[in-house]
C-alpha positions as a printed Julia matrix, in Angstrom:
98×3 Matrix{Float64}:
   2.27   -8.48  -14.87
   1.27   -8.84  -11.32
   0.21   -5.37   -9.74
  -0.92   -4.67   -6.24
  -2.63   -1.83   -4.88
  -1.79   -0.53   -1.34
  -3.87    1.41    0.82
  -4.85    1.67    4.62
  -7.95    2.78    6.64
  -7.32    6.29    6.9
 -10.03    8.01    8.78
  -7.64    9.58   10.97
  -4.91   10.59    8.51
  -4.88   13.72    6.21
  -5.46   12.35    2.7
  -1.87   11.8     1.57
  -2.41    9.93   -1.84
  -4.7     9.72   -4.85
  -7.69    8.88   -2.85
  -9.94    7.04   -0.8
 -10.77    3.22   -0.95
 -13.61    3.93   -3.35
 -10.93    5.36   -5.78
  -8.72    2.28   -5.22
 -11.46    0.13   -6.38
 -11.97    2.1    -9.33
  -8.28    1.86  -10.16
  -8.55   -1.77   -9.39
 -11.22   -2.06  -12.02
  -9.56   -0.27  -14.69
  -6.43   -2.26  -14.47
  -8.22   -5.61  -14.24
  -9.93   -4.69  -17.46
  -6.45   -4.46  -19.1
  -6.02   -8.26  -18.11
  -3.45   -7.68  -15.52
  -3.36   -9.61  -12.32
  -4.2    -6.94   -9.77
  -5.03   -7.12   -6.1
  -6.25   -4.53   -3.74
  -4.61   -4.69   -0.06
  -5.75   -2.84    2.83
  -2.82   -2.9     4.98
  -2.83   -2.21    8.82
   0.27   -3.97   10.05
   3.85   -4.9     9.22
   2.78   -8.41    8.68
   0.26   -7.15    5.8
   3.16   -5.29    4.16
   5.43   -8.47    4.67
   2.69  -10.69    2.93
   2.67   -8.25   -0.15
   6.67   -8.65   -0.16
   6.41  -12.28   -0.22
   4.2   -12.37   -3.2
   6.95  -10.31   -5.2
   4.54   -8.07   -7.39
   6.05   -6.37  -10.32
   4.63   -3.19   -9.15
   2.85   -1.71   -6.35
   0.48    1.21   -6.52
   0.71    3.33   -3.31
  -2.37    5.31   -2.7
  -1.37    6.69    0.64
   2.25    7.81    1.68
   2.43    5.85    4.89
   0.49    3.62    7.42
   0.23    4.16   11.21
   1.1     1.12   13.39
  -0.44    0.66   16.68
   1.27   -0.99   19.49
  -0.61   -3.4    21.58
  -1.7    -0.59   24.3
  -3.33    1.39   21.43
  -0.64    4.13   21.18
   0.87    5.0    17.71
   4.34    3.75   16.92
   6.32    4.93   14.2
   4.83    5.44   10.64
   5.94    3.1     7.9
   6.65    5.06    4.78
   5.69    2.92    1.96
   7.85    4.14   -0.82
  10.92    3.58    1.61
   9.71    0.23    2.7
   9.18   -1.29   -0.92
  12.16    0.35   -2.03
  14.27   -1.56    0.69
  12.72   -4.83   -0.57
  13.58   -4.1    -4.21
   9.88   -3.91   -5.27
   8.93   -1.29   -7.9
   6.35    1.2    -6.73
   4.4     4.33   -8.09
   5.03    7.89   -6.69
   8.16    9.42   -5.33
  10.64    8.52   -2.54
   9.96    9.7     0.91
């Protein structure tokens, strides 16, 4: 089984998932010990998310609800809600819908 954990640098976000990057690493270690193919992704852009979709994981563990995308001028664009994004791409994910 191919599992990917998704998080984002979230210093400016209210913690909206199961924990910090440190917690994600603990989850990664636990899943790896079960001999699953697991990868931790620090997603900051739509390109990062597209790369996950291209790999077609069996399951995505979402550790944050959304990521903020900055435009070229430094202003914030719309948030990308991860459950909605992976649902649209027919990829199984943990957690609830938006």
